[in-house]
Amino acid sequence: MAAPTGVTVRRLTAGALPAAAEGLGALLADAVDDGASVGFLAPLTIDRAAAYWSGLAPALADGTVTVWTAHADNGGGNNGKRHADDDGTRTGTGTGSSGTSSGGRVIGTVQLRSETSPNGTHRAEVAKLLVHRDARGRGVARLLLTAAEECARDAGRTLLLLDTQTGSAAEHLYRSAGWTPVGTVPDYAADPAGVLRPTTFFRKTLGGPAGSD
């Protein structure tokens, strides 16, 4: 599938997080308002959501959590290429109240959570794959998922895990991207309205880093 035109995916660093937190908070609040089961109950304020992202700074700094953000480019001039600048930024990182920056409005995000236990360093978890309601249907979620998978593969992680609310749109994405359902747990987590919903768990086995053959 071709990369969506006018979308840039950037890897976020702890240093860039303070400027990005408000835009990410608006994205998370939008997901919860739309009914996504992502660990929060409605109503979720942008300030509270931004505080969640700010709390990830230590994990971003030590590398146990990696975060990518997808941006709608100003002018849409990069033809959907992904950028991976060393500091996680482009020219300017200020994020205004609308969640915009010089790199464009934040329209999506994903996390890769690396297992740190001695017997689990071969695996990681994909979490908080979010796309703003007005940016869906453009391939942004798949672009973010691919970024997380490629990073895990390059880091030598061979097993990825994730979970999603059973019957959600995300479930179709994961199946189409080669993820294997492991099982479903009834009443695993509450949706934003507080109603318990089933959750389906998925796994994906990765090969070696690109070019390792």
Tab-separated table of N, CA, C and O in Angstrom, residues 113-190:
chain	number	residue	atom	x	y	z
A	113	ARG	N	6.428	-0.737	23.247
A	113	ARG	CA	6.847	-0.921	24.635
A	113	ARG	C	7.707	-2.178	24.731
A	113	ARG	O	7.196	-3.295	24.598
A	114	SER	N	8.995	-2.003	24.946
A	114	SER	CA	9.943	-3.114	24.949
A	114	SER	C	9.986	-3.794	26.312
A	114	SER	O	10.116	-3.128	27.349
A	115	GLU	N	9.864	-5.107	26.311
A	115	GLU	CA	9.953	-5.887	27.543
A	115	GLU	C	11.380	-5.812	28.077
A	115	GLU	O	12.361	-5.901	27.330
A	116	THR	N	11.509	-5.637	29.394
A	116	THR	CA	12.838	-5.483	29.999
A	116	THR	C	13.246	-6.660	30.879
A	116	THR	O	14.407	-6.725	31.298
A	117	SER	N	12.339	-7.578	31.169
A	117	SER	CA	12.717	-8.719	32.002
A	117	SER	C	13.756	-9.564	31.264
A	117	SER	O	13.718	-9.690	30.041
A	118	PRO	N	14.712	-10.167	31.989
A	118	PRO	CA	15.799	-10.907	31.338
A	118	PRO	C	15.328	-12.008	30.398
A	118	PRO	O	16.001	-12.291	29.401
A	119	ASN	N	14.196	-12.621	30.694
A	119	ASN	CA	13.732	-13.715	29.831
A	119	ASN	C	12.732	-13.260	28.777
A	119	ASN	O	12.118	-14.083	28.101
A	120	GLY	N	12.579	-11.938	28.624
A	120	GLY	CA	11.594	-11.439	27.680
A	120	GLY	C	12.103	-10.381	26.719
A	120	GLY	O	11.303	-9.693	26.082
A	121	THR	N	13.422	-10.264	26.599
A	121	THR	CA	13.975	-9.201	25.760
A	121	THR	C	13.800	-9.462	24.264
A	121	THR	O	14.222	-8.645	23.452
A	122	HIS	N	13.182	-10.578	23.915
A	122	HIS	CA	12.896	-10.860	22.512
A	122	HIS	C	11.538	-10.314	22.084
A	122	HIS	O	11.177	-10.414	20.912
A	123	ARG	N	10.784	-9.732	23.005
A	123	ARG	CA	9.426	-9.333	22.663
A	123	ARG	C	9.156	-7.868	23.028
A	123	ARG	O	9.893	-7.241	23.803
A	124	ALA	N	8.093	-7.337	22.436
A	124	ALA	CA	7.660	-5.968	22.710
A	124	ALA	C	6.161	-5.891	22.465
A	124	ALA	O	5.564	-6.776	21.836
A	125	GLU	N	5.550	-4.818	22.946
A	125	GLU	CA	4.106	-4.617	22.800
A	125	GLU	C	3.840	-3.356	21.995
A	125	GLU	O	4.457	-2.312	22.238
A	126	VAL	N	2.946	-3.452	21.035
A	126	VAL	CA	2.462	-2.287	20.307
A	126	VAL	C	1.244	-1.744	21.058
A	126	VAL	O	0.333	-2.508	21.402
A	127	ALA	N	1.230	-0.447	21.320
A	127	ALA	CA	0.160	0.126	22.140
A	127	ALA	C	-0.208	1.526	21.650
A	127	ALA	O	0.570	2.182	20.949
A	128	LYS	N	-1.395	1.963	22.039
A	128	LYS	CA	-1.884	3.321	21.771
A	128	LYS	C	-1.728	3.727	20.307
A	128	LYS	O	-1.224	4.814	19.997
A	129	LEU	N	-2.183	2.853	19.410
A	129	LEU	CA	-2.245	3.225	17.991
A	129	LEU	C	-3.504	4.052	17.786
A	129	LEU	O	-4.620	3.524	17.842
A	130	LEU	N	-3.330	5.346	17.569
A	130	LEU	CA	-4.449	6.280	17.489
A	130	LEU	C	-4.356	7.102	16.212
A	130	LEU	O	-3.266	7.536	15.829
A	131	VAL	N	-5.485	7.323	15.576
A	131	VAL	CA	-5.575	8.226	14.431
A	131	VAL	C	-6.787	9.123	14.639
A	131	VAL	O	-7.871	8.640	14.990
A	132	HIS	N	-6.612	10.414	14.446
A	132	HIS	CA	-7.712	11.354	14.635
A	132	HIS	C	-8.872	11.012	13.701
A	132	HIS	O	-8.674	10.562	12.576
A	133	ARG	N	-10.081	11.250	14.175
A	133	ARG	CA	-11.266	10.892	13.403
A	133	ARG	C	-11.271	11.480	11.991
A	133	ARG	O	-11.689	10.819	11.041
A	134	ASP	N	-10.781	12.722	11.853
A	134	ASP	CA	-10.866	13.346	10.531
A	134	ASP	C	-9.696	12.971	9.623
A	134	ASP	O	-9.588	13.478	8.507
A	135	ALA	N	-8.819	12.058	10.096
A	135	ALA	CA	-7.694	11.623	9.270
A	135	ALA	C	-7.750	10.133	8.957
A	135	ALA	O	-6.802	9.584	8.392
A	136	ARG	N	-8.829	9.474	9.306
A	136	ARG	CA	-8.918	8.031	9.086
A	136	ARG	C	-9.253	7.713	7.624
A	136	ARG	O	-9.744	8.555	6.891
A	137	GLY	N	-8.944	6.481	7.235
A	137	GLY	CA	-9.209	6.058	5.880
A	137	GLY	C	-8.152	6.479	4.883
A	137	GLY	O	-8.337	6.310	3.674
A	138	ARG	N	-7.012	6.992	5.375
A	138	ARG	CA	-5.937	7.463	4.497
A	138	ARG	C	-4.686	6.604	4.611
A	138	ARG	O	-3.676	6.912	4.004
A	139	GLY	N	-4.729	5.529	5.413
A	139	GLY	CA	-3.562	4.678	5.565
A	139	GLY	C	-2.603	5.106	6.654
A	139	GLY	O	-1.498	4.564	6.756
A	140	VAL	N	-3.009	6.064	7.490
A	140	VAL	CA	-2.121	6.568	8.538
A	140	VAL	C	-1.835	5.494	9.585
A	140	VAL	O	-0.691	5.320	10.023
A	141	ALA	N	-2.857	4.758	10.006
A	141	ALA	CA	-2.668	3.721	11.023
A	141	ALA	C	-1.692	2.650	10.538
A	141	ALA	O	-0.821	2.199	11.280
A	142	ARG	N	-1.828	2.255	9.275
A	142	ARG	CA	-0.929	1.234	8.737
A	142	ARG	C	0.508	1.754	8.658
A	142	ARG	O	1.470	1.023	8.898
A	143	LEU	N	0.672	3.023	8.316
A	143	LEU	CA	1.999	3.633	8.259
A	143	LEU	C	2.654	3.630	9.634
A	143	LEU	O	3.834	3.294	9.791
A	144	LEU	N	1.894	3.974	10.669
A	144	LEU	CA	2.408	3.968	12.030
A	144	LEU	C	2.740	2.559	12.497
A	144	LEU	O	3.790	2.316	13.111
A	145	LEU	N	1.850	1.614	12.209
A	145	LEU	CA	2.081	0.227	12.607
A	145	LEU	C	3.354	-0.313	11.956
A	145	LEU	O	4.156	-0.997	12.605
A	146	THR	N	3.559	0.005	10.692
A	146	THR	CA	4.760	-0.441	9.995
A	146	THR	C	6.015	0.146	10.624
A	146	THR	O	7.037	-0.542	10.764
A	147	ALA	N	5.964	1.418	11.023
A	147	ALA	CA	7.116	2.049	11.675
A	147	ALA	C	7.483	1.320	12.955
A	147	ALA	O	8.665	1.067	13.234
A	148	ALA	N	6.480	0.964	13.756
A	148	ALA	CA	6.740	0.252	15.012
A	148	ALA	C	7.301	-1.138	14.744
A	148	ALA	O	8.245	-1.589	15.418
A	149	GLU	N	6.740	-1.838	13.763
A	149	GLU	CA	7.224	-3.179	13.442
A	149	GLU	C	8.667	-3.143	12.951
A	149	GLU	O	9.492	-3.978	13.336
A	150	GLU	N	8.988	-2.180	12.090
A	150	GLU	CA	10.348	-2.088	11.556
A	150	GLU	C	11.354	-1.776	12.658
A	150	GLU	O	12.461	-2.321	12.683
A	151	CYS	N	10.978	-0.899	13.581
A	151	CYS	CA	11.867	-0.573	14.694
A	151	CYS	C	12.108	-1.793	15.562
A	151	CYS	O	13.245	-2.064	15.976
A	152	ALA	N	11.041	-2.534	15.867
A	152	ALA	CA	11.178	-3.736	16.686
A	152	ALA	C	12.082	-4.754	16.008
A	152	ALA	O	12.952	-5.359	16.651
A	153	ARG	N	11.894	-4.936	14.713
A	153	ARG	CA	12.713	-5.887	13.967
A	153	ARG	C	14.184	-5.467	13.995
A	153	ARG	O	15.083	-6.284	14.228
A	154	ASP	N	14.447	-4.189	13.772
A	154	ASP	CA	15.825	-3.695	13.765
A	154	ASP	C	16.479	-3.817	15.137
A	154	ASP	O	17.704	-3.930	15.242
A	155	ALA	N	15.659	-3.780	16.195
A	155	ALA	CA	16.179	-3.907	17.559
A	155	ALA	C	16.333	-5.362	17.983
A	155	ALA	O	16.740	-5.640	19.119
A	156	GLY	N	15.994	-6.301	17.098
A	156	GLY	CA	16.137	-7.718	17.417
A	156	GLY	C	14.973	-8.305	18.171
A	156	GLY	O	15.053	-9.438	18.667
A	157	ARG	N	13.857	-7.573	18.222
A	157	ARG	CA	12.651	-8.110	18.865
A	157	ARG	C	11.950	-9.019	17.861
A	157	ARG	O	11.660	-8.591	16.736
A	158	THR	N	11.699	-10.242	18.227
A	158	THR	CA	11.143	-11.215	17.284
A	158	THR	C	9.674	-11.529	17.524
A	158	THR	O	9.045	-12.178	16.689
A	159	LEU	N	9.131	-11.092	18.645
A	159	LEU	CA	7.726	-11.344	18.950
A	159	LEU	C	7.062	-10.050	19.377
A	159	LEU	O	7.514	-9.394	20.319
A	160	LEU	N	5.972	-9.694	18.700
A	160	LEU	CA	5.193	-8.522	19.065
A	160	LEU	C	3.814	-8.956	19.539
A	160	LEU	O	3.239	-9.920	19.030
A	161	LEU	N	3.285	-8.228	20.512
A	161	LEU	CA	1.966	-8.480	21.069
A	161	LEU	C	1.170	-7.181	21.069
A	161	LEU	O	1.745	-6.083	21.134
A	162	LEU	N	-0.141	-7.296	21.003
A	162	LEU	CA	-1.025	-6.150	21.172
A	162	LEU	C	-2.410	-6.653	21.519
A	162	LEU	O	-2.703	-7.844	21.420
A	163	ASP	N	-3.256	-5.740	21.954
A	163	ASP	CA	-4.655	-6.089	22.194
A	163	ASP	C	-5.539	-4.953	21.742
A	163	ASP	O	-5.114	-3.794	21.678
A	164	THR	N	-6.784	-5.278	21.419
A	164	THR	CA	-7.738	-4.272	20.981
A	164	THR	C	-9.143	-4.733	21.331
A	164	THR	O	-9.394	-5.939	21.508
A	165	GLN	N	-10.053	-3.795	21.434
A	165	GLN	CA	-11.441	-4.156	21.718
A	165	GLN	C	-11.988	-5.019	20.600
A	165	GLN	O	-11.860	-4.695	19.414
A	166	THR	N	-12.581	-6.122	20.949
A	166	THR	CA	-13.126	-7.060	19.967
A	166	THR	C	-14.192	-6.378	19.113
A	166	THR	O	-15.079	-5.705	19.628
A	167	GLY	N	-14.054	-6.558	17.797
A	167	GLY	CA	-15.016	-5.975	16.884
A	167	GLY	C	-14.709	-4.556	16.468
A	167	GLY	O	-15.450	-3.968	15.670
A	168	SER	N	-13.613	-3.981	16.955
A	168	SER	CA	-13.257	-2.614	16.595
A	168	SER	C	-12.672	-2.569	15.192
A	168	SER	O	-12.258	-3.592	14.625
A	169	ALA	N	-12.595	-1.364	14.626
A	169	ALA	CA	-11.988	-1.197	13.307
A	169	ALA	C	-10.525	-1.598	13.333
A	169	ALA	O	-9.994	-2.104	12.335
A	170	ALA	N	-9.861	-1.397	14.472
A	170	ALA	CA	-8.452	-1.757	14.582
A	170	ALA	C	-8.243	-3.251	14.401
A	170	ALA	O	-7.213	-3.686	13.872
A	171	GLU	N	-9.214	-4.047	14.812
A	171	GLU	CA	-9.074	-5.495	14.677
A	171	GLU	C	-8.908	-5.893	13.208
A	171	GLU	O	-8.081	-6.751	12.870
A	172	HIS	N	-9.650	-5.270	12.323
A	172	HIS	CA	-9.517	-5.553	10.893
A	172	HIS	C	-8.132	-5.165	10.392
A	172	HIS	O	-7.511	-5.888	9.596
A	173	LEU	N	-7.630	-4.011	10.848
A	173	LEU	CA	-6.296	-3.570	10.449
A	173	LEU	C	-5.245	-4.603	10.822
A	173	LEU	O	-4.403	-4.978	9.992
A	174	TYR	N	-5.283	-5.079	12.058
A	174	TYR	CA	-4.253	-6.010	12.520
A	174	TYR	C	-4.320	-7.328	11.759
A	174	TYR	O	-3.278	-7.883	11.376
A	175	ARG	N	-5.504	-7.821	11.517
A	175	ARG	CA	-5.631	-9.071	10.754
A	175	ARG	C	-5.071	-8.893	9.344
A	175	ARG	O	-4.353	-9.755	8.828
A	176	SER	N	-5.371	-7.758	8.713
A	176	SER	CA	-4.915	-7.525	7.341
A	176	SER	C	-3.415	-7.273	7.276
A	176	SER	O	-2.801	-7.428	6.215
A	177	ALA	N	-2.801	-6.889	8.403
A	177	ALA	CA	-1.367	-6.619	8.456
A	177	ALA	C	-0.564	-7.841	8.887
A	177	ALA	O	0.636	-7.727	9.167
A	178	GLY	N	-1.228	-9.012	8.943
A	178	GLY	CA	-0.507	-10.247	9.224
A	178	GLY	C	-0.413	-10.629	10.687
A	178	GLY	O	0.352	-11.530	11.040
A	179	TRP	N	-1.188	-9.972	11.530
A	179	TRP	CA	-1.201	-10.336	12.944
A	179	TRP	C	-2.141	-11.522	13.163
A	179	TRP	O	-3.170	-11.633	12.496
A	180	THR	N	-1.788	-12.368	14.118
A	180	THR	CA	-2.558	-13.580	14.403
A	180	THR	C	-3.315	-13.434	15.718
A	180	THR	O	-2.703	-13.151	16.757
A	181	PRO	N	-4.637	-13.603	15.707
A	181	PRO	CA	-5.380	-13.542	16.976
A	181	PRO	C	-5.035	-14.729	17.863
A	181	PRO	O	-4.956	-15.862	17.390
A	182	VAL	N	-4.804	-14.447	19.130
A	182	VAL	CA	-4.453	-15.486	20.102
A	182	VAL	C	-5.687	-15.948	20.859
A	182	VAL	O	-5.846	-17.131	21.163
A	183	GLY	N	-6.559	-15.016	21.174
A	183	GLY	CA	-7.760	-15.352	21.921
A	183	GLY	C	-8.488	-14.101	22.359
A	183	GLY	O	-7.975	-12.987	22.242
A	184	THR	N	-9.696	-14.293	22.860
A	184	THR	CA	-10.536	-13.189	23.314
A	184	THR	C	-10.908	-13.392	24.774
A	184	THR	O	-11.278	-14.500	25.184
A	185	VAL	N	-10.799	-12.318	25.553
A	185	VAL	CA	-11.150	-12.354	26.965
A	185	VAL	C	-12.417	-11.519	27.177
A	185	VAL	O	-12.401	-10.306	26.921
A	186	PRO	N	-13.501	-12.121	27.617
A	186	PRO	CA	-14.728	-11.341	27.853
A	186	PRO	C	-14.532	-10.340	28.996
A	186	PRO	O	-13.785	-10.595	29.948
A	187	ASP	N	-15.210	-9.209	28.887
A	187	ASP	CA	-15.231	-8.207	29.970
A	187	ASP	C	-13.832	-7.835	30.439
A	187	ASP	O	-13.599	-7.604	31.629
A	188	TYR	N	-12.884	-7.713	29.515
A	188	TYR	CA	-11.489	-7.450	29.903
A	188	TYR	C	-11.279	-5.995	30.316
A	188	TYR	O	-10.563	-5.709	31.264
A	189	ALA	N	-11.893	-5.068	29.586
A	189	ALA	CA	-11.672	-3.643	29.879
A	189	ALA	C	-12.950	-2.869	29.585
A	189	ALA	O	-13.747	-3.239	28.714
A	190	ALA	N	-13.118	-1.770	30.302
A	190	ALA	CA	-14.293	-0.920	30.091
A	190	ALA	C	-14.049	0.036	28.933
A	190	ALA	O	-12.936	0.533	28.742
